Coordinates of N, CA and C in Angstrom, one line a residue:
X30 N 112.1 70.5 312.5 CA 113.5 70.7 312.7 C 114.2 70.6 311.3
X31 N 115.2 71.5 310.9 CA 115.8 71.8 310.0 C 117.9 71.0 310.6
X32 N 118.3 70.2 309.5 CA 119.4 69.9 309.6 C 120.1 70.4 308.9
X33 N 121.3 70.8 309.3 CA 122.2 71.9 308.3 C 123.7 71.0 307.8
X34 N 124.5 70.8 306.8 CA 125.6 70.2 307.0 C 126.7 71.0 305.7
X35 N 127.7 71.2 306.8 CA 128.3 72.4 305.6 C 129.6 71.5 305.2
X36 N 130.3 71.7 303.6 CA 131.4 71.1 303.7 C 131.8 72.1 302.6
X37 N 133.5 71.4 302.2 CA 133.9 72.3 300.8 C 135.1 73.3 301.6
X38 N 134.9 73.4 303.4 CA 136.3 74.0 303.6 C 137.3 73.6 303.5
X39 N 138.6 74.5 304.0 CA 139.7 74.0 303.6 C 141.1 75.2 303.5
X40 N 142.2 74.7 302.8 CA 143.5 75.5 303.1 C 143.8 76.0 302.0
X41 N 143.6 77.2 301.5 CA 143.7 77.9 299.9 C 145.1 78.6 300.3
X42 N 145.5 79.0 299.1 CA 146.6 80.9 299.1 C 145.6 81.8 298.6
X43 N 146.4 83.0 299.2 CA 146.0 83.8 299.1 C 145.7 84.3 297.2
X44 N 144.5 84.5 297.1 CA 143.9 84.8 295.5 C 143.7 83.8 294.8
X45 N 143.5 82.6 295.7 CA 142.8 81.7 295.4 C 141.2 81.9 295.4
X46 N 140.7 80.2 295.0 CA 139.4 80.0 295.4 C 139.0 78.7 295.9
X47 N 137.6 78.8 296.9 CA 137.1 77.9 297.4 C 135.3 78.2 297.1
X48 N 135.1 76.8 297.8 CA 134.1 77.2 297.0 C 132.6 76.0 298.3
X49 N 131.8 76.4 299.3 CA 131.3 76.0 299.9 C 130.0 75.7 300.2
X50 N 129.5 74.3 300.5 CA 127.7 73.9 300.3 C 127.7 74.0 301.9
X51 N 126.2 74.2 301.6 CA 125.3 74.1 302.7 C 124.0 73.6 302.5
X52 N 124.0 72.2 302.9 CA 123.0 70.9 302.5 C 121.4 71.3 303.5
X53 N 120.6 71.6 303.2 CA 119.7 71.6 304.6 C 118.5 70.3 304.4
X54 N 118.3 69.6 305.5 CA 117.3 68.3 305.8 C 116.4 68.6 306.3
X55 N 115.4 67.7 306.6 CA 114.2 68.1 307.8 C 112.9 68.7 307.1
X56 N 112.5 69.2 307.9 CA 111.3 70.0 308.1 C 111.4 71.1 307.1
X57 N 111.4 71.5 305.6 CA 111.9 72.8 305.0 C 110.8 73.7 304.3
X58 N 110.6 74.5 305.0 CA 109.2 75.3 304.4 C 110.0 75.7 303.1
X59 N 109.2 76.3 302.5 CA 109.6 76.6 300.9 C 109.2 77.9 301.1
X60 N 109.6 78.8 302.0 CA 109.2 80.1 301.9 C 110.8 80.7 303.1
X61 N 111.7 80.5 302.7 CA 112.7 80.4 303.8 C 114.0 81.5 303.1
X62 N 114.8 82.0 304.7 CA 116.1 82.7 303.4 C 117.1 81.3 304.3
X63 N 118.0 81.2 303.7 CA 119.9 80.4 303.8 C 121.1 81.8 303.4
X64 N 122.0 81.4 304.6 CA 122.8 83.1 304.1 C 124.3 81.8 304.6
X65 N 125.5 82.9 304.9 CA 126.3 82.6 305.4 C 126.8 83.6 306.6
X66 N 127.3 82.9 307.4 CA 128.0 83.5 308.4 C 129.8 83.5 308.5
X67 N 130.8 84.1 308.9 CA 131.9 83.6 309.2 C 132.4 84.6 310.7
X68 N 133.1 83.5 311.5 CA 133.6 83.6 312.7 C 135.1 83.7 312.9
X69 N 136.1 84.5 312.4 CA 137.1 84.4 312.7 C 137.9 84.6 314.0
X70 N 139.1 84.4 314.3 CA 139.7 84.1 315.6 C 139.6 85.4 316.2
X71 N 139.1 85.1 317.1 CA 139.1 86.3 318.4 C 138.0 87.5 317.9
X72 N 137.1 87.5 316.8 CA 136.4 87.9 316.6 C 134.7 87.5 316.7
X73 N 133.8 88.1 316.5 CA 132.6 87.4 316.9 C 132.0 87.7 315.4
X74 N 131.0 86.9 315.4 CA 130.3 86.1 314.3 C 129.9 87.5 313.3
X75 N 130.1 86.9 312.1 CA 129.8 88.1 310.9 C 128.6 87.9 309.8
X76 N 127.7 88.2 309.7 CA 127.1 88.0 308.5 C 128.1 88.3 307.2
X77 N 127.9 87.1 306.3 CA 128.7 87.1 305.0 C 127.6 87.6 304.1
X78 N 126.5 86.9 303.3 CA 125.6 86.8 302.5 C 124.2 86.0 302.6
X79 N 123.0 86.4 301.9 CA 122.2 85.5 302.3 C 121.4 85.5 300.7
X80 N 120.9 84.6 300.6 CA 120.2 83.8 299.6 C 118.6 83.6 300.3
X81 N 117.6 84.2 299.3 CA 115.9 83.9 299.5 C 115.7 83.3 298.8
X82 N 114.6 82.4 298.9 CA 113.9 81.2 298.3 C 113.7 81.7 296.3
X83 N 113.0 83.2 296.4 CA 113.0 83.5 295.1 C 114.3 83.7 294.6
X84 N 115.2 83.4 295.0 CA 116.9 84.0 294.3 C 117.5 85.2 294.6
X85 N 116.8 86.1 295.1 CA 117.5 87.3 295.7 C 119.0 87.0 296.4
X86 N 119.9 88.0 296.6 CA 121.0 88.1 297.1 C 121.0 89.3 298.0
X87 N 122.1 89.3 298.7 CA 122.5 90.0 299.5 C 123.5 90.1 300.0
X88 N 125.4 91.0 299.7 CA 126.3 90.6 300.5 C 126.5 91.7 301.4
X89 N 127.6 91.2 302.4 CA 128.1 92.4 303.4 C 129.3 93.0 302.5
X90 N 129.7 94.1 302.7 CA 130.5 95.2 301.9 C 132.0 94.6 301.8
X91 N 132.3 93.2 302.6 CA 133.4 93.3 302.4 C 133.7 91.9 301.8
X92 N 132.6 91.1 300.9 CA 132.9 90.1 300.1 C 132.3 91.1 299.2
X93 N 131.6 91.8 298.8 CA 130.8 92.0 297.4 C 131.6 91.9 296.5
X94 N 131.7 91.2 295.2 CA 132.5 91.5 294.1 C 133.6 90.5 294.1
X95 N 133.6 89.6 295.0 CA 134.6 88.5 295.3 C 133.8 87.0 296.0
X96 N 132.6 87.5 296.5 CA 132.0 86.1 297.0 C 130.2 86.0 296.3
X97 N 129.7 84.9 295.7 CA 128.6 84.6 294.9 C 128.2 83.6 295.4
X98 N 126.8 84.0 296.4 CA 126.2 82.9 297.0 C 125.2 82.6 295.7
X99 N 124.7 80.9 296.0 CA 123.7 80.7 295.1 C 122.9 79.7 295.9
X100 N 121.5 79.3 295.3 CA 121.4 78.2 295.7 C 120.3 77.3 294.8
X101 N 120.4 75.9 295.1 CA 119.7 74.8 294.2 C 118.7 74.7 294.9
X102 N 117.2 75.1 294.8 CA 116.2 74.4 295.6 C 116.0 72.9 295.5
X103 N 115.9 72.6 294.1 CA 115.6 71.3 294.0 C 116.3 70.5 294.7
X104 N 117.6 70.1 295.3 CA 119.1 70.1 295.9 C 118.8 70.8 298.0
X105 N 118.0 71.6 298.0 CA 117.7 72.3 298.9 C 119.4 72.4 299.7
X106 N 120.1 73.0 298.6 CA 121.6 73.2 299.2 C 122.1 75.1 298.9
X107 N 123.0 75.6 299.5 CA 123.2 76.2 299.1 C 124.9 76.3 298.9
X108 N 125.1 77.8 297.7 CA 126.8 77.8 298.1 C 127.0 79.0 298.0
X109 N 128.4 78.8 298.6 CA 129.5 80.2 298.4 C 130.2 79.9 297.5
X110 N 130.1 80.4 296.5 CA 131.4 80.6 295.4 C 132.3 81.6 296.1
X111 N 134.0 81.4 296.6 CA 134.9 82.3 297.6 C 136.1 82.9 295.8
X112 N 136.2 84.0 295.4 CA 137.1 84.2 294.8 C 138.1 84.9 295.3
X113 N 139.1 85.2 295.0 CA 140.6 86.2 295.7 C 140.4 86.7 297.0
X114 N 140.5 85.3 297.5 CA 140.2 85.0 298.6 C 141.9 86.1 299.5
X115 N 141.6 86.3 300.9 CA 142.6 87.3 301.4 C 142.5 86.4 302.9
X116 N 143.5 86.8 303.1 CA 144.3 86.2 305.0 C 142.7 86.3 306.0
X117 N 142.5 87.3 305.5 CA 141.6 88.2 306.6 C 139.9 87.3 306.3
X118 N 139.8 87.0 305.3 CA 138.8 85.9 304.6 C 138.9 84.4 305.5
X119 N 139.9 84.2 306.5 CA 140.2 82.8 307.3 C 139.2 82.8 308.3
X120 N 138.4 82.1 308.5 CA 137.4 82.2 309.8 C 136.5 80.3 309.3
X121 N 135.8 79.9 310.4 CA 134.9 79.4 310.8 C 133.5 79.8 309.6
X122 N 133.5 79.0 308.4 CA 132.4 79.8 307.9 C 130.4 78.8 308.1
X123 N 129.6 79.6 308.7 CA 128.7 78.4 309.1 C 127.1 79.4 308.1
X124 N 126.2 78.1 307.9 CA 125.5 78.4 307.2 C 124.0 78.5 308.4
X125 N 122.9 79.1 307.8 CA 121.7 79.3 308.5 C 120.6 78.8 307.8
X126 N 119.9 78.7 308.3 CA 118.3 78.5 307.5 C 117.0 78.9 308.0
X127 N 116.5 80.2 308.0 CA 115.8 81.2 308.6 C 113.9 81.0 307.7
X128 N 113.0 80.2 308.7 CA 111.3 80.6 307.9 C 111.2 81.1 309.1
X129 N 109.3 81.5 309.0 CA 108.7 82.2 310.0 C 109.1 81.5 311.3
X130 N 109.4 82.1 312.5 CA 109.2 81.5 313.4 C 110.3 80.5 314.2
X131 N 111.9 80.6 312.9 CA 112.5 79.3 312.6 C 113.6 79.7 312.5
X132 N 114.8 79.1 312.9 CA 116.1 79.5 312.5 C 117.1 78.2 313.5
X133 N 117.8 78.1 312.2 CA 118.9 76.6 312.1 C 120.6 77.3 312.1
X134 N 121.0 76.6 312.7 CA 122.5 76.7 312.6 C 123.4 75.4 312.0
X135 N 123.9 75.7 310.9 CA 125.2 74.3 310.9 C 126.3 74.2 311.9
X136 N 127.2 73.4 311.5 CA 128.3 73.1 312.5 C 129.2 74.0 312.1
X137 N 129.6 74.1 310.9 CA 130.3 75.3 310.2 C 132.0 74.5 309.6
X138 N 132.3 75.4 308.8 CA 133.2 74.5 308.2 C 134.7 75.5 307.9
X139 N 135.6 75.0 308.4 CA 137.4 75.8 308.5 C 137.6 76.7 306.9
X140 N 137.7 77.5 307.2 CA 138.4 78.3 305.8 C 139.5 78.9 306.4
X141 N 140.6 78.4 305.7 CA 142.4 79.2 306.1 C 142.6 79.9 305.1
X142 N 143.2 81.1 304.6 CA 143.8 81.7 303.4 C 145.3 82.0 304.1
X143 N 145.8 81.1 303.6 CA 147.7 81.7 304.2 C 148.3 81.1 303.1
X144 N 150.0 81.6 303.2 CA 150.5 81.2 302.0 C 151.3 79.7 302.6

């Protein structure tokens, strides 16, 4: 079992920044990806970005250039660096933790962009 605990959300303006961990516990193979997800209202769940154990990245077309996932193995955390941040950027953001066979959900954590 893999434990997930996300924090760092919260209430920005718009062209702001935030900036979000995702702590993982447990059981953690060292061969694993961590991404992000976000959920906004009345929408269903979105892949944001994901992060692989060797450091690879990966975003979806509508953070690239504005969102920089990273992560600390040693730390076994990861984050979202959020830059010019926009309204439409407000959702539920929750983190994953994917090895063979395996897949974790956090609880997920509030992101607002309004002025």
């Amino acid at each position: 079992q893999v434990q997930l605990v996300e924090s760092g959300g919260g209430l920005v303006q718009p062209g702001g920044s935030l900036t979000l961990s995702c702590r993982a516990s447990g059981s953690i193979c060292s061969r694993n990806v961590m991404g992000w997800y976000r959920t906004a209202p009345v929408k269903q769940r979105a892949w944001v970005a994901d992060v692989f154990s060797g450091g690879s990245t990966s975003y979806a077309d509508s953070v690239k250039g504005r969102f920089t996932i990273s992560r600390d193995n040693a730390k076994n955390t990861i984050y979202l660096q959020m830059n010019t941040l926009k309204p439409e950027d407000t959702a539920v953001y929750s983190c994953d933790f994917r090895s063979p066979g395996h897949r974790y959900w956090g609880q997920g954590t509030q992101v607002t962009v309004s002025s």
